[in-house]
Amino acid sequence: AQVQTNMQVSFLRLWTSPDPYVETTPECLLLESGKYWNANQTSTSRTTMHFLSGKTTTAGIAWVGVLCRGAFPTSQSALGISCSENLPASGNFGGAYGVTEGVSGSFNPGSPSVVWDVAGVAHEIGHNFNSPHTHCYSGIGGSPDPVDQCYGSESGCYSGTPTLPGPQGQGSGTIMSYCQLRPGGFSNVTLTFGTGHPFGVLPERVPSRMFAHVQSQAGSNPGCLALQAVDLIFANGFD
């Protein structure tokens, strides 16, 4: 409801035979999966594609503000990475894509809790919806301050001592935060983008920015993202 968007899984693939992906880091896997989809899935209609991996690295990455965006060129050097020899140094690898590694299937919808499987995927898809991290919101949405100060080492963002916006273990952080990196882990995070959240500086800026991206993309590309009278954000998982 916070982004006034209904997410529908229109395509799902589970590999029962060896998959075509050999990269292990999330950055390289983002390029590799983008390369594969841009070459082999051009007929698959999509607003975004998310790659869920059980590889042991607990990490994720996604392109920012790319709903409905087509393929675009990028390179390993542009991301400051070096991948295996199986992946060309540059190519048409970009798009409306994201990756979450370390997915274990541990989430229990009957007894929901904040775990990596859910928080990680929602976080990366949030980037596709044009949200930066909450410690990077200085000057966005009417405030000179970030939403929180949970991380201080990202270029162009908050750079002071990391601190939680509320008591440790009380869910003071939100989905787009890095508050799980502070003592207390995921008990510092609530599964919200920020609407009505009592901690941080104007946390509602996050879903507002995400919805603005939805409106913009729906207006320019209604065939990809149609405006409808819906009021849900999650629907039975992700592609």
Coordinates of N, CA and C in Angstrom, one line a residue:
A1 N 0.8 -1.2 0.0 CA 0.0 0.0 0.0 C 0.8 1.3 0.0
Q2 N 2.1 1.2 0.5 CA 2.9 2.4 0.7 C 3.3 3.0 -0.7
V3 N 3.5 2.2 -1.7 CA 3.9 2.7 -3.0 C 2.7 2.6 -4.0
Q4 N 1.5 2.3 -3.5 CA 0.3 2.2 -4.3 C 0.5 1.4 -5.6
T5 N 1.2 0.3 -5.4 CA 1.6 -0.5 -6.6 C 1.3 -2.0 -6.3
N6 N 0.7 -2.6 -7.3 CA 0.4 -4.1 -7.2 C 1.5 -4.8 -8.0
M7 N 2.3 -5.7 -7.3 CA 3.3 -6.4 -8.0 C 2.8 -7.8 -8.4
Q8 N 2.9 -8.2 -9.6 CA 2.4 -9.4 -10.1 C 3.5 -10.2 -10.8
V9 N 3.7 -11.5 -10.4 CA 4.7 -12.3 -11.0 C 4.1 -12.9 -12.3
S10 N 4.7 -12.4 -13.4 CA 4.2 -12.8 -14.7 C 5.1 -13.9 -15.3
F11 N 6.3 -14.1 -14.7 CA 7.2 -15.2 -15.3 C 8.1 -15.6 -14.1
L12 N 8.2 -17.0 -14.0 CA 9.0 -17.6 -12.9 C 9.8 -18.7 -13.5
R13 N 11.1 -18.8 -13.3 CA 11.8 -19.9 -13.7 C 12.6 -20.5 -12.6
L14 N 12.5 -21.8 -12.4 CA 13.3 -22.5 -11.4 C 14.2 -23.5 -12.2
W15 N 15.5 -23.4 -12.0 CA 16.4 -24.2 -12.8 C 16.5 -25.6 -12.2
T16 N 16.0 -26.6 -12.9 CA 16.2 -28.0 -12.4 C 17.4 -28.7 -13.1
S17 N 17.9 -28.1 -14.1 CA 19.2 -28.5 -14.7 C 20.2 -27.4 -14.4
P18 N 21.5 -27.7 -14.7 CA 22.5 -26.7 -14.5 C 22.2 -25.3 -15.1
D19 N 22.2 -24.3 -14.3 CA 21.8 -23.0 -14.9 C 23.0 -22.4 -15.6
P20 N 22.8 -21.3 -16.4 CA 23.9 -20.7 -17.2 C 24.8 -19.7 -16.5
Y21 N 24.6 -19.6 -15.2 CA 25.3 -18.5 -14.4 C 26.5 -19.1 -13.7
V22 N 27.6 -18.5 -13.9 CA 28.9 -18.9 -13.2 C 29.4 -17.9 -12.3
E23 N 29.0 -16.7 -12.4 CA 29.6 -15.6 -11.5 C 29.1 -15.9 -10.1
T24 N 29.9 -15.4 -9.1 CA 29.5 -15.6 -7.7 C 29.3 -14.3 -6.9
T25 N 29.9 -13.2 -7.3 CA 29.6 -12.0 -6.6 C 28.4 -11.3 -7.1
P26 N 27.6 -10.6 -6.3 CA 26.4 -10.0 -6.7 C 26.6 -9.0 -7.9
E27 N 27.7 -8.2 -7.9 CA 27.9 -7.3 -8.9 C 28.1 -8.0 -10.3
C28 N 28.9 -9.0 -10.3 CA 29.1 -9.8 -11.5 C 27.9 -10.5 -11.9
L29 N 27.2 -11.1 -11.0 CA 25.9 -11.8 -11.3 C 24.9 -10.8 -11.9
L30 N 24.9 -9.6 -11.4 CA 23.9 -8.6 -12.0 C 24.2 -8.4 -13.5
L31 N 25.5 -8.3 -13.8 CA 25.9 -8.1 -15.2 C 25.6 -9.4 -16.0
E32 N 25.9 -10.5 -15.4 CA 25.7 -11.8 -16.1 C 24.3 -12.1 -16.4
S33 N 23.4 -11.9 -15.4 CA 22.0 -12.1 -15.6 C 21.4 -11.1 -16.5
G34 N 21.9 -9.9 -16.5 CA 21.4 -8.9 -17.5 C 21.8 -9.2 -18.9
K35 N 23.0 -9.7 -19.0 CA 23.5 -10.2 -20.4 C 22.6 -11.3 -20.9
Y36 N 22.2 -12.3 -20.0 CA 21.4 -13.4 -20.4 C 20.0 -12.9 -20.8
W37 N 19.4 -12.1 -19.9 CA 18.0 -11.7 -20.2 C 18.0 -10.8 -21.5
N38 N 18.9 -10.0 -21.7 CA 18.9 -9.1 -22.8 C 19.1 -9.9 -24.1
A39 N 19.7 -11.1 -24.0 CA 19.9 -11.9 -25.2 C 18.9 -12.9 -25.4
N40 N 18.3 -13.4 -24.3 CA 17.4 -14.6 -24.4 C 16.0 -14.4 -24.0
Q41 N 15.6 -13.3 -23.3 CA 14.3 -13.1 -22.8 C 13.6 -11.8 -23.3
T42 N 14.0 -11.4 -24.5 CA 13.4 -10.2 -25.1 C 11.9 -10.2 -25.3
S43 N 11.4 -11.4 -25.4 CA 9.9 -11.5 -25.6 C 9.1 -11.6 -24.3
T44 N 9.8 -11.7 -23.2 CA 9.2 -11.8 -21.9 C 8.8 -10.4 -21.4
S45 N 7.6 -10.1 -21.3 CA 7.1 -8.8 -20.8 C 7.4 -8.6 -19.4
R46 N 8.0 -7.5 -19.0 CA 8.3 -7.3 -17.6 C 8.5 -5.8 -17.3
T47 N 8.3 -5.5 -16.0 CA 8.6 -4.2 -15.5 C 9.9 -4.2 -14.8
T48 N 10.2 -5.3 -14.2 CA 11.5 -5.5 -13.6 C 11.7 -7.0 -13.5
M49 N 13.0 -7.5 -13.4 CA 13.3 -8.9 -13.2 C 14.2 -9.0 -12.0
H50 N 14.0 -9.9 -11.1 CA 14.8 -10.1 -10.0 C 15.3 -11.5 -9.9
F51 N 16.6 -11.6 -9.8 CA 17.3 -12.9 -9.7 C 17.5 -13.3 -8.3
L52 N 17.0 -14.5 -7.9 CA 17.1 -15.0 -6.6 C 18.1 -16.1 -6.6
S53 N 19.2 -16.0 -5.8 CA 20.2 -17.0 -5.8 C 20.5 -17.6 -4.5
G54 N 20.7 -18.9 -4.4 CA 21.0 -19.6 -3.2 C 22.5 -19.6 -2.9
K55 N 23.3 -19.0 -3.8 CA 24.7 -18.9 -3.5 C 25.0 -18.3 -2.1
T56 N 26.1 -18.7 -1.5 CA 26.2 -18.5 -0.1 C 26.5 -17.0 0.3
T57 N 26.9 -16.2 -0.6 CA 27.1 -14.8 -0.3 C 25.8 -14.1 0.1
T58 N 25.7 -13.5 1.3 CA 24.5 -12.8 1.7 C 24.6 -11.4 1.3
A59 N 24.2 -11.1 0.0 CA 24.3 -9.7 -0.5 C 23.4 -9.5 -1.7
G60 N 23.2 -8.3 -2.1 CA 22.4 -8.0 -3.2 C 22.8 -6.7 -3.9
I61 N 22.3 -6.5 -5.1 CA 22.6 -5.3 -5.8 C 21.5 -5.1 -6.9
A62 N 21.2 -3.9 -7.3 CA 20.2 -3.6 -8.3 C 20.5 -2.3 -8.9
W63 N 20.0 -2.1 -10.1 CA 20.1 -0.8 -10.8 C 19.0 0.1 -10.2
V64 N 19.3 1.4 -10.1 CA 18.4 2.3 -9.4 C 17.6 3.1 -10.5
G65 N 16.3 3.1 -10.2 CA 15.4 3.9 -11.0 C 15.2 3.4 -12.4
V66 N 14.9 2.1 -12.6 CA 15.0 1.4 -13.9 C 13.7 0.7 -14.3
L67 N 12.6 0.9 -13.6 CA 11.3 0.2 -13.9 C 11.0 0.5 -15.4
C68 N 10.8 -0.6 -16.1 CA 10.4 -0.6 -17.5 C 11.6 -0.2 -18.5
R69 N 12.7 0.0 -17.9 CA 13.9 0.4 -18.8 C 14.4 -0.8 -19.6
G70 N 14.7 -0.5 -20.8 CA 15.3 -1.5 -21.7 C 16.7 -1.7 -21.5
A71 N 17.3 -2.5 -22.3 CA 18.8 -2.8 -22.2 C 19.6 -1.6 -22.4
F72 N 20.7 -1.5 -21.6 CA 21.6 -0.4 -21.8 C 23.1 -0.9 -21.6
P73 N 24.1 -0.3 -22.2 CA 25.4 -0.8 -22.1 C 26.1 -0.4 -20.8
T74 N 26.9 -1.3 -20.3 CA 27.7 -1.0 -19.1 C 28.9 -1.8 -19.1
S75 N 29.7 -1.7 -18.1 CA 31.0 -2.5 -18.1 C 31.4 -2.8 -16.7
Q76 N 32.3 -3.8 -16.6 CA 32.9 -4.1 -15.3 C 33.7 -2.9 -14.7
S77 N 34.4 -2.2 -15.5 CA 35.1 -1.1 -15.0 C 34.2 0.0 -14.4
A78 N 33.1 0.2 -15.0 CA 32.1 1.2 -14.6 C 31.6 0.9 -13.1
L79 N 31.6 -0.4 -12.8 CA 31.2 -0.8 -11.5 C 32.3 -1.0 -10.5
G80 N 33.6 -0.9 -11.1 CA 34.8 -1.1 -10.3 C 35.0 -2.5 -9.9
I81 N 34.6 -3.4 -10.8 CA 34.7 -4.9 -10.4 C 35.5 -5.6 -11.5
S82 N 35.9 -6.8 -11.2 CA 36.6 -7.7 -12.1 C 35.9 -9.1 -12.0
C83 N 35.3 -9.5 -13.1 CA 34.6 -10.8 -13.0 C 35.4 -11.9 -13.7
S84 N 34.8 -13.0 -13.9 CA 35.5 -14.2 -14.5 C 35.7 -13.9 -16.0
E85 N 36.5 -14.7 -16.6 CA 36.8 -14.6 -18.0 C 35.6 -15.0 -18.8
N86 N 34.5 -15.6 -18.2 CA 33.3 -15.9 -18.9 C 32.5 -14.7 -19.3
L87 N 32.7 -13.6 -18.6 CA 31.9 -12.4 -18.8 C 32.7 -11.3 -19.5
P88 N 32.3 -10.9 -20.7 CA 33.1 -9.8 -21.3 C 33.2 -8.6 -20.5
A89 N 34.2 -7.8 -20.7 CA 34.5 -6.6 -19.9 C 33.4 -5.6 -20.0
S90 N 32.7 -5.5 -21.2 CA 31.6 -4.6 -21.3 C 30.6 -5.2 -22.3
G91 N 29.4 -4.6 -22.3 CA 28.4 -5.1 -23.2 C 27.0 -4.5 -22.8
N92 N 26.0 -5.1 -23.4 CA 24.6 -4.6 -23.2 C 24.0 -5.4 -22.1
F93 N 24.5 -5.1 -20.9 CA 24.2 -5.9 -19.7 C 23.2 -5.2 -18.8
G94 N 22.9 -3.9 -18.9 CA 22.1 -3.2 -18.0 C 20.6 -3.4 -18.3
G95 N 19.7 -3.0 -17.4 CA 18.3 -3.1 -17.6 C 17.6 -3.0 -16.3
A96 N 16.3 -3.3 -16.3 CA 15.5 -3.3 -15.0 C 15.7 -4.5 -14.2
Y97 N 16.9 -4.7 -13.6 CA 17.3 -5.9 -13.0 C 17.8 -5.7 -11.6
G98 N 17.8 -6.8 -10.8 CA 18.4 -6.8 -9.5 C 18.7 -8.2 -9.1
V99 N 19.6 -8.4 -8.2 CA 20.0 -9.7 -7.7 C 20.0 -9.8 -6.2
T100 N 19.5 -10.9 -5.6 CA 19.7 -11.1 -4.2 C 20.3 -12.5 -4.0
E101 N 21.5 -12.6 -3.4 CA 22.1 -13.9 -3.1 C 21.9 -14.2 -1.7
G102 N 22.1 -15.5 -1.4 CA 22.0 -16.0 0.0 C 20.6 -16.3 0.4
V103 N 19.7 -16.5 -0.6 CA 18.3 -16.8 -0.3 C 18.2 -18.3 0.1
S104 N 17.6 -18.5 1.2 CA 17.5 -19.9 1.8 C 16.2 -20.5 1.9
G105 N 15.1 -19.7 1.6 CA 13.8 -20.2 1.8 C 13.3 -20.2 3.2
S106 N 13.9 -19.4 4.1 CA 13.6 -19.6 5.5 C 12.4 -18.8 6.0
F107 N 11.8 -17.9 5.1 CA 10.7 -17.1 5.6 C 9.5 -17.9 5.7
N108 N 8.8 -17.7 6.9 CA 7.5 -18.4 7.2 C 6.4 -17.4 7.1
P109 N 5.6 -17.4 6.0 CA 4.5 -16.4 5.9 C 3.5 -16.5 7.0
G110 N 3.4 -17.7 7.6 CA 2.4 -17.9 8.7 C 2.9 -17.2 10.0
S111 N 4.2 -17.0 10.1 CA 4.8 -16.3 11.3 C 5.9 -15.4 10.8
P112 N 5.5 -14.3 10.2 CA 6.5 -13.4 9.5 C 7.4 -12.7 10.5
S113 N 8.7 -12.7 10.0 CA 9.7 -11.9 10.8 C 10.6 -11.3 9.8
V114 N 11.5 -10.4 10.2 CA 12.4 -9.7 9.3 C 13.6 -10.6 9.2
V115 N 13.7 -11.3 8.0 CA 14.9 -12.1 7.7 C 15.4 -11.7 6.3
W116 N 16.6 -12.2 6.0 CA 17.3 -11.7 4.8 C 16.5 -12.0 3.5
D117 N 15.9 -13.2 3.5 CA 15.1 -13.6 2.3 C 14.1 -12.5 1.9
V118 N 13.5 -11.9 2.8 CA 12.4 -10.9 2.6 C 13.0 -9.5 2.5
A119 N 13.8 -9.1 3.5 CA 14.3 -7.8 3.6 C 15.3 -7.5 2.4
G120 N 16.1 -8.5 2.1 CA 17.1 -8.3 1.0 C 16.4 -8.1 -0.3
V121 N 15.4 -8.9 -0.6 CA 14.7 -8.8 -1.9 C 14.0 -7.5 -2.0
A122 N 13.2 -7.2 -0.9 CA 12.5 -5.9 -1.0 C 13.4 -4.7 -1.1
H123 N 14.5 -4.8 -0.5 CA 15.5 -3.7 -0.5 C 16.0 -3.5 -2.0
E124 N 16.4 -4.6 -2.6 CA 16.9 -4.4 -4.0 C 15.8 -4.0 -5.0
I125 N 14.6 -4.5 -4.8 CA 13.6 -4.1 -5.7 C 13.2 -2.6 -5.4
G126 N 13.4 -2.2 -4.2 CA 13.2 -0.8 -3.8 C 14.2 0.1 -4.6
H127 N 15.4 -0.4 -4.9 CA 16.3 0.4 -5.8 C 15.7 0.5 -7.2
N128 N 15.2 -0.6 -7.7 CA 14.6 -0.5 -9.0 C 13.5 0.6 -9.1
F129 N 12.8 0.8 -7.9 CA 11.8 1.8 -7.8 C 12.3 3.2 -7.6
N130 N 13.6 3.3 -7.7 CA 14.3 4.6 -7.7 C 14.7 5.1 -6.3
S131 N 14.7 4.3 -5.3 CA 15.1 4.7 -4.0 C 16.6 4.4 -3.7
P132 N 17.4 5.5 -3.3 CA 18.7 5.2 -2.8 C 18.6 4.6 -1.4
H133 N 19.7 4.4 -0.7 CA 19.7 4.0 0.7 C 19.2 5.2 1.5
T134 N 18.6 4.9 2.7 CA 18.1 5.9 3.5 C 19.1 6.9 4.1
H135 N 20.4 6.4 4.2 CA 21.5 7.3 4.6 C 21.9 8.2 3.5
C136 N 21.3 8.1 2.3 CA 21.6 8.9 1.2 C 20.5 9.9 0.8
Y137 N 19.6 10.2 1.7 CA 18.4 11.0 1.4 C 18.6 12.5 1.7
S138 N 19.9 12.9 2.0 CA 20.1 14.4 2.3 C 19.7 15.2 1.0
G139 N 18.9 16.2 1.2 CA 18.5 17.0 0.1 C 17.4 16.4 -0.8
I140 N 16.9 15.3 -0.4 CA 15.8 14.7 -1.2 C 14.5 14.8 -0.4
G141 N 13.4 15.2 -1.0 CA 12.1 15.2 -0.4 C 11.9 16.3 0.7
G142 N 12.6 17.4 0.6 CA 12.3 18.5 1.5 C 13.1 18.6 2.8
S143 N 14.2 17.8 2.9 CA 15.0 17.8 4.1 C 16.5 17.8 3.8
P144 N 17.3 18.5 4.4 CA 18.7 18.5 4.2 C 19.4 17.2 4.9
D145 N 18.6 16.5 5.7 CA 19.1 15.4 6.4 C 18.8 14.1 5.8
P146 N 19.6 13.0 6.0 CA 19.2 11.7 5.6 C 18.1 11.2 6.5
V147 N 17.5 10.1 6.0 CA 16.4 9.5 6.9 C 17.0 8.9 8.1
D148 N 18.2 8.3 8.0 CA 18.9 7.8 9.2 C 20.4 7.8 9.0
Q149 N 21.1 7.5 10.0 CA 22.6 7.5 9.9 C 23.2 6.2 10.2
C150 N 22.6 5.1 9.7 CA 23.0 3.8 10.1 C 24.3 3.3 9.3
Y151 N 24.7 4.1 8.4 CA 25.9 3.8 7.6 C 26.6 5.0 7.2
G152 N 27.9 5.0 7.3 CA 28.7 6.3 7.0 C 29.8 6.2 6.0
S153 N 29.7 5.1 5.1 CA 30.9 4.9 4.2 C 30.5 4.8 2.8
E154 N 29.3 5.4 2.4 CA 28.9 5.4 1.0 C 29.2 6.7 0.4
S155 N 29.8 6.8 -0.8 CA 30.2 8.0 -1.4 C 29.0 8.9 -1.7
G156 N 29.1 10.2 -1.3 CA 28.0 11.1 -1.5 C 26.9 11.1 -0.5
C157 N 27.0 10.3 0.5 CA 25.9 10.1 1.5 C 26.4 10.5 2.9
Y158 N 25.6 10.2 3.9 CA 26.1 10.5 5.3 C 27.4 9.9 5.5
S159 N 28.3 10.7 6.2 CA 29.7 10.2 6.3 C 30.2 10.3 7.8
G160 N 29.3 10.4 8.7 CA 29.7 10.5 10.1 C 29.7 9.1 10.8
T161 N 29.7 9.1 12.1 CA 29.6 7.9 12.9 C 28.3 7.2 12.7
P162 N 28.2 5.9 12.4 CA 26.9 5.3 12.2 C 26.2 5.2 13.5
T163 N 24.9 5.5 13.5 CA 24.1 5.4 14.7 C 22.7 5.0 14.3
L164 N 22.0 4.3 15.1 CA 20.6 4.0 14.9 C 19.7 5.2 15.1
P165 N 18.5 5.2 14.4 CA 17.6 6.3 14.7 C 16.7 6.1 15.9
G166 N 16.8 5.0 16.5 CA 16.0 4.6 17.7 C 16.7 3.6 18.5
P167 N 16.1 3.0 19.5 CA 16.7 2.0 20.4 C 17.1 0.8 19.6
Q168 N 18.2 0.2 20.0 CA 18.7 -1.0 19.4 C 17.6 -2.1 19.6
G169 N 17.4 -2.9 18.5 CA 16.5 -4.0 18.5 C 15.0 -3.6 18.5
Q170 N 14.7 -2.4 18.2 CA 13.3 -1.9 18.2 C 12.8 -1.6 16.8
G171 N 13.4 -2.1 15.8 CA 12.9 -1.9 14.4 C 12.9 -0.4 14.0
S172 N 13.9 0.4 14.4 CA 13.9 1.8 14.1 C 14.3 2.0 12.6
G173 N 15.0 1.1 12.0 CA 15.3 1.2 10.6 C 14.2 0.7 9.7
T174 N 14.4 1.0 8.4 CA 13.4 0.6 7.4 C 14.0 -0.2 6.3
I175 N 13.2 -0.7 5.3 CA 13.7 -1.6 4.3 C 14.9 -1.1 3.5
M176 N 14.9 0.2 3.2 CA 16.0 0.8 2.4 C 17.2 1.2 3.2
S177 N 17.2 0.9 4.5 CA 18.3 1.3 5.4 C 19.4 0.2 5.4
Y178 N 20.5 0.5 6.1 CA 21.6 -0.4 6.4 C 21.6 -0.6 7.9
C179 N 20.5 -0.4 8.6 CA 20.4 -0.5 10.1 C 20.7 -1.9 10.6
Q180 N 20.6 -2.9 9.7 CA 20.9 -4.3 10.1 C 22.4 -4.5 10.3
L181 N 23.2 -3.5 9.9 CA 24.6 -3.6 10.1 C 25.1 -3.1 11.5
R182 N 24.2 -2.5 12.2 CA 24.4 -2.0 13.5 C 24.2 -3.2 14.5
P183 N 24.7 -3.1 15.7 CA 24.5 -4.1 16.7 C 22.9 -4.3 16.9
G184 N 22.5 -5.6 16.8 CA 21.1 -5.9 16.9 C 20.6 -6.5 15.6
G185 N 21.4 -6.3 14.5 CA 21.1 -7.0 13.2 C 19.7 -6.6 12.7
F186 N 19.0 -7.6 12.2 CA 17.7 -7.3 11.6 C 16.6 -7.0 12.6
S187 N 16.9 -7.1 13.9 CA 15.9 -6.6 14.9 C 15.9 -5.1 14.9
N188 N 16.8 -4.5 14.2 CA 16.8 -3.0 14.0 C 15.9 -2.6 12.8
V189 N 15.3 -3.5 12.1 CA 14.6 -3.2 10.9 C 13.2 -3.6 11.0
T190 N 12.3 -2.7 10.5 CA 10.9 -3.0 10.3 C 10.6 -3.1 8.9
L191 N 9.7 -4.0 8.5 CA 9.4 -4.2 7.1 C 8.4 -3.1 6.6
T192 N 9.0 -1.9 6.5 CA 8.3 -0.8 6.0 C 9.2 0.1 5.1
F193 N 8.7 0.8 4.1 CA 9.5 1.7 3.4 C 9.5 3.0 4.1
G194 N 8.6 3.3 5.0 CA 8.7 4.5 5.8 C 7.4 5.2 6.1
T195 N 6.3 4.8 5.5 CA 5.0 5.5 5.8 C 4.6 5.3 7.2
G196 N 4.4 6.4 8.0 CA 4.0 6.3 9.4 C 5.0 5.7 10.3
H197 N 6.2 5.6 9.9 CA 7.3 5.1 10.7 C 7.7 6.1 11.7
P198 N 7.8 5.8 13.0 CA 8.1 6.8 14.0 C 9.6 7.2 14.2
F199 N 10.5 6.6 13.5 CA 11.9 6.9 13.7 C 12.5 7.5 12.4
G200 N 13.6 8.2 12.6 CA 14.3 8.8 11.4 C 13.7 10.2 11.0
V201 N 14.3 10.8 10.0 CA 13.9 12.1 9.6 C 13.0 12.0 8.3
L202 N 11.7 12.2 8.5 CA 10.8 12.2 7.3 C 11.0 10.9 6.5
P203 N 10.8 9.7 7.2 CA 11.0 8.5 6.4 C 10.0 8.3 5.3
E204 N 8.8 9.0 5.4 CA 7.9 8.9 4.3 C 8.4 9.4 3.0
R205 N 9.5 10.1 3.0 CA 10.2 10.5 1.7 C 10.5 9.3 0.8
V206 N 10.8 8.1 1.4 CA 11.2 7.0 0.6 C 10.0 6.5 -0.2
P207 N 8.9 6.1 0.3 CA 7.8 5.6 -0.5 C 7.2 6.7 -1.5
S208 N 7.3 8.0 -1.0 CA 6.9 9.1 -1.9 C 7.8 9.1 -3.2
R209 N 9.1 9.0 -3.0 CA 10.0 9.0 -4.1 C 9.7 7.7 -5.0
M210 N 9.5 6.6 -4.4 CA 9.3 5.4 -5.2 C 8.0 5.5 -6.0
F211 N 6.9 6.1 -5.4 CA 5.7 6.2 -6.1 C 5.8 7.2 -7.2
A212 N 6.6 8.3 -7.0 CA 6.8 9.3 -8.1 C 7.4 8.6 -9.3
H213 N 8.3 7.6 -9.1 CA 9.0 6.9 -10.2 C 7.9 6.0 -10.9
V214 N 7.1 5.4 -10.1 CA 6.0 4.6 -10.7 C 5.1 5.4 -11.6
Q215 N 4.7 6.6 -11.1 CA 3.8 7.5 -11.9 C 4.5 8.0 -13.1
S216 N 5.8 8.3 -13.0 CA 6.5 8.7 -14.2 C 6.6 7.7 -15.3
Q217 N 7.0 6.5 -14.9 CA 7.1 5.4 -15.8 C 5.8 4.9 -16.4
A218 N 4.7 5.0 -15.6 CA 3.4 4.6 -16.0 C 2.9 5.6 -17.1
G219 N 3.2 6.9 -16.9 CA 2.8 7.9 -17.8 C 3.5 7.8 -19.1
S220 N 4.8 7.4 -19.1 CA 5.6 7.4 -20.3 C 5.5 6.0 -21.0
N221 N 5.2 5.0 -20.3 CA 5.2 3.6 -20.8 C 4.0 2.8 -20.2
P222 N 2.8 3.2 -20.6 CA 1.6 2.5 -20.0 C 1.5 1.0 -20.4
G223 N 2.2 0.7 -21.4 CA 2.1 -0.8 -21.8 C 3.0 -1.6 -20.9
C224 N 3.9 -1.0 -20.2 CA 4.8 -1.7 -19.3 C 4.2 -1.6 -17.8
L225 N 3.7 -0.5 -17.5 CA 3.3 -0.2 -16.1 C 2.0 0.6 -16.1
A226 N 0.9 -0.1 -16.1 CA -0.4 0.6 -16.3 C -0.9 1.1 -14.9
L227 N -1.5 2.3 -15.0 CA -2.1 2.9 -13.8 C -3.5 2.2 -13.6
Q228 N -3.7 1.7 -12.4 CA -4.9 1.0 -12.1 C -5.3 1.4 -10.7
A229 N -6.6 1.0 -10.3 CA -7.1 1.3 -9.0 C -6.7 0.1 -8.1
V230 N -5.5 0.0 -7.7 CA -5.0 -1.0 -6.8 C -4.3 -0.5 -5.6
D231 N -4.2 -1.3 -4.6 CA -3.7 -0.8 -3.3 C -2.8 -1.8 -2.6
L232 N -2.0 -2.6 -3.4 CA -1.2 -3.6 -2.8 C 0.3 -3.3 -3.3
I233 N 1.2 -3.8 -2.5 CA 2.6 -3.7 -3.0 C 3.3 -5.0 -3.2
F234 N 2.9 -6.0 -2.4 CA 3.5 -7.4 -2.6 C 2.4 -8.3 -2.9
A235 N 2.6 -9.3 -3.9 CA 1.7 -10.3 -4.2 C 2.4 -11.6 -4.5
N236 N 2.5 -12.4 -3.5 CA 2.9 -13.8 -3.6 C 4.3 -14.0 -4.2
G237 N 5.2 -13.1 -3.9 CA 6.6 -13.3 -4.3 C 7.0 -12.4 -5.4
F238 N 8.2 -12.8 -6.0 CA 8.8 -12.0 -7.0 C 9.4 -12.9 -8.1
D239 N 9.6 -12.3 -9.3 CA 10.3 -13.0 -10.4 C 11.8 -12.9 -10.1

